[in-house]
Structure formats: structure tokens, C-alpha cells
Amino acid sequence: MKFHSGEIAVQERAGVRDIANDVGEGIVEHLPPGVIQFLERRQMAVIGTIDSRGRVWASVVTGDPGFIEAVDDRTLRIAAQVSPGDPLVGNLTTEGHVALFAPDFVSSRRVRVNGRGVIKDGAIFITTDEVYGNCRRYLQERIFAGTRRTRAPEQAASAGSALTASQQEQISRADTFFIATDKPERGADVSHKGGNPGFVRVLDAHLIAFPDYNGNSMFNTLGNLTDNPRAGLLFIDFDSGATLQLTGRASIDWSPERVRTFAGAERVIDFALEQVIDNPTGFPLIAKFRQFSRNNPKD
């Protein structure tokens, strides 16, 4: 079966079950040649993992083209340095659920890989269970232009249980973030969310909200959240290179009154923070903004 019970429940409530079945035909277990070529040209990917407490995290990894390579049509090897303080290394010390999201910010193409992963011999190995393309909408166009200089060593990653004023400001002006989720009996998933700056709202130091726009109708993220509210969010400041990794619990608000408060939304997601990791040097690539996605809803 392509979809699990949570995904089917959301598809049925949204009235898109038939569409989802058609789109789901594109999900395969192996890495097709075109996907391999795409992944091996990437300079960044987002990886979702689960820690020993069941919390979900989204992490960014970067490298020169070729840092992601296919060992065979069911195995990826990722030779990437992980930022100090990132939970990814500890989460993959033993094999566990893992998801990978690889975007091309110019063509708006992206690939998702879900399966099981482990770190061995200094690299991340992923055995694939699901491989498929993703909805092209809401991805802002950016071009990578080299690697930024490493900042002073005193700017190390820090952890907290509430959002500081500067962290709230970074989230409030974001036009892009990534969300990782997990269905314990099935596997992890990573997806992308995008919109005009301000589409993510900070409600207080522990709670944010964001809209769910029309997408590919598979509802992998919301389906996982239906069965398991744990989620990990990743915000990248593409100008400074700072990253925020949030882990907590998310819920879906279907009420029409709430939905109308977000332009273009079909649902609203509330995210309650448990922990945030703030890394001033978490994203080493220089990314030049070109334009917003033409699919972004207008206010």
C-alpha cells in the first residue's frame, strides 16, 4: 500500500483520495537513473531523523556536487560534515528511520527519499523504501555562489526551550522552512514549506503557526502528524547562514474561521516547541535570492 492510515484519513477529509492514488503511482522503492543524476548534482539536502526520546529533527547537510552518491539503486552514501550540536549524528549511531529532501532552488525540482539510515565509516548511508518527486510549488528561486567563510569559534550552537526575540524575528521573516515527521510503524518524511515572508507566525515564545497550501494531495506530512504529532522544523537564514532546528509537537486546525486568517490556506498547523538549537554557522553555502515562487499566495 502506498499510503498509511493517517495519510488516507487526511486525503479523505480533504476530498482528494482519487488524486492521491494517481500521484502515488510515482512512488518507487529504488533510485531511478534520473533521480541518481539529480541527487549527485546537489549541494545541499535536508535529512529527518528521530532521537532516542522519539523526538523528530530536521538537519541540513551540504557539500560539493557528488557528496551524495548512489552505491546501488537502493543505497545512498552521503559524505557530509554535520554541524557541531546537530542531533543528526547521535540519531544515526544505530540504524533508524531517516528521510531525505533534496531541492533544486533554480528549477524548483525536488526529490524525496524515505527509508532507514545509519552512520558508518564517517558517512551517512540510506537504504531506500520510498523515492519520488515532489510538488514544485512554493520554492523560492536561489542560486548557490560558493561557501562563506567560517565564523569565529565562539559562535557555537546553543540550545533552549523557548524562542528568543532574535529567533522569533528570524522565523517571522522566513520564506522557506523544512518539516520532518515520522510514523513509528512506517517511517520518516521531510517536506518543504514556502510562502511570502510572514507566512509563518510566531504566536509566543513556545508556539508558531503556519498555513498548509494546496500541494500534491498525498499529505505525507499531515498524515504522519495525524498518527504522531512529533515534528522537527528547520529554518535557514540564507543571508547569514544561521539555522534554527526546532523539535516539538504539531496539530492540524481545519476550522474555516482560522483558515481564513491565512491567505491561500486550506488548513493551519500549530507547532508547540519543546527544544530549539540555534547555530550561527549551520549553513555554509552562499545563496543569492532571485525571486519568489509565482505560486505563493497573495495577501
Short mmCIF file of N, CA, C and O in Angstrom, two decimals, residues 20 71 92 119 126 141 173 181 213 239 255 257 289:
data_model
loop_
_atom_site.label_atom_id
_atom_site.label_comp_id
_atom_site.label_asym_id
_atom_site.label_seq_id
_atom_site.Cartn_x
_atom_site.Cartn_y
_atom_site.Cartn_z
N ALA A 20 -4.77 11.46 -4.95
CA ALA A 20 -3.62 10.91 -4.23
C ALA A 20 -3.23 9.55 -4.78
O ALA A 20 -2.03 9.24 -4.93
N VAL A 71 25.30 4.17 -4.13
CA VAL A 71 26.12 2.96 -4.08
C VAL A 71 25.52 1.90 -5.01
O VAL A 71 26.23 1.19 -5.72
N LEU A 92 21.73 8.74 14.30
CA LEU A 92 22.03 7.67 13.34
C LEU A 92 23.22 6.83 13.75
O LEU A 92 23.82 6.14 12.93
N ILE A 119 25.04 5.92 10.31
CA ILE A 119 26.35 6.48 10.02
C ILE A 119 27.40 5.40 10.25
O ILE A 119 27.45 4.77 11.31
N ILE A 126 21.85 5.51 3.48
CA ILE A 126 20.39 5.41 3.47
C ILE A 126 19.97 4.26 2.57
O ILE A 126 20.36 4.21 1.39
N GLU A 141 13.30 30.97 -5.65
CA GLU A 141 14.47 30.73 -6.50
C GLU A 141 15.72 31.34 -5.89
O GLU A 141 15.79 32.54 -5.61
N ARG A 173 10.39 36.33 9.44
CA ARG A 173 10.72 36.83 8.11
C ARG A 173 11.09 35.72 7.13
O ARG A 173 11.47 35.98 5.98
N THR A 181 8.74 14.63 9.84
CA THR A 181 7.73 13.92 10.63
C THR A 181 8.05 12.43 10.60
O THR A 181 8.90 11.98 9.84
N TYR A 213 -0.85 24.97 2.28
CA TYR A 213 -1.40 25.32 0.98
C TYR A 213 -1.72 24.06 0.16
O TYR A 213 -1.30 22.95 0.50
N ASP A 239 20.79 34.41 4.14
CA ASP A 239 21.68 35.56 4.08
C ASP A 239 22.86 35.42 5.04
O ASP A 239 24.01 35.66 4.67
N SER A 255 -10.56 24.36 11.04
CA SER A 255 -11.71 25.26 11.19
C SER A 255 -11.66 26.36 10.12
O SER A 255 -10.64 27.04 9.96
N GLU A 257 -12.87 29.31 10.09
CA GLU A 257 -12.60 30.63 10.65
C GLU A 257 -11.10 30.87 10.79
O GLU A 257 -10.58 31.94 10.46
N PHE A 289 19.41 35.26 -3.52
CA PHE A 289 17.97 35.25 -3.82
C PHE A 289 17.74 35.84 -5.21
O PHE A 289 18.32 36.85 -5.59
#
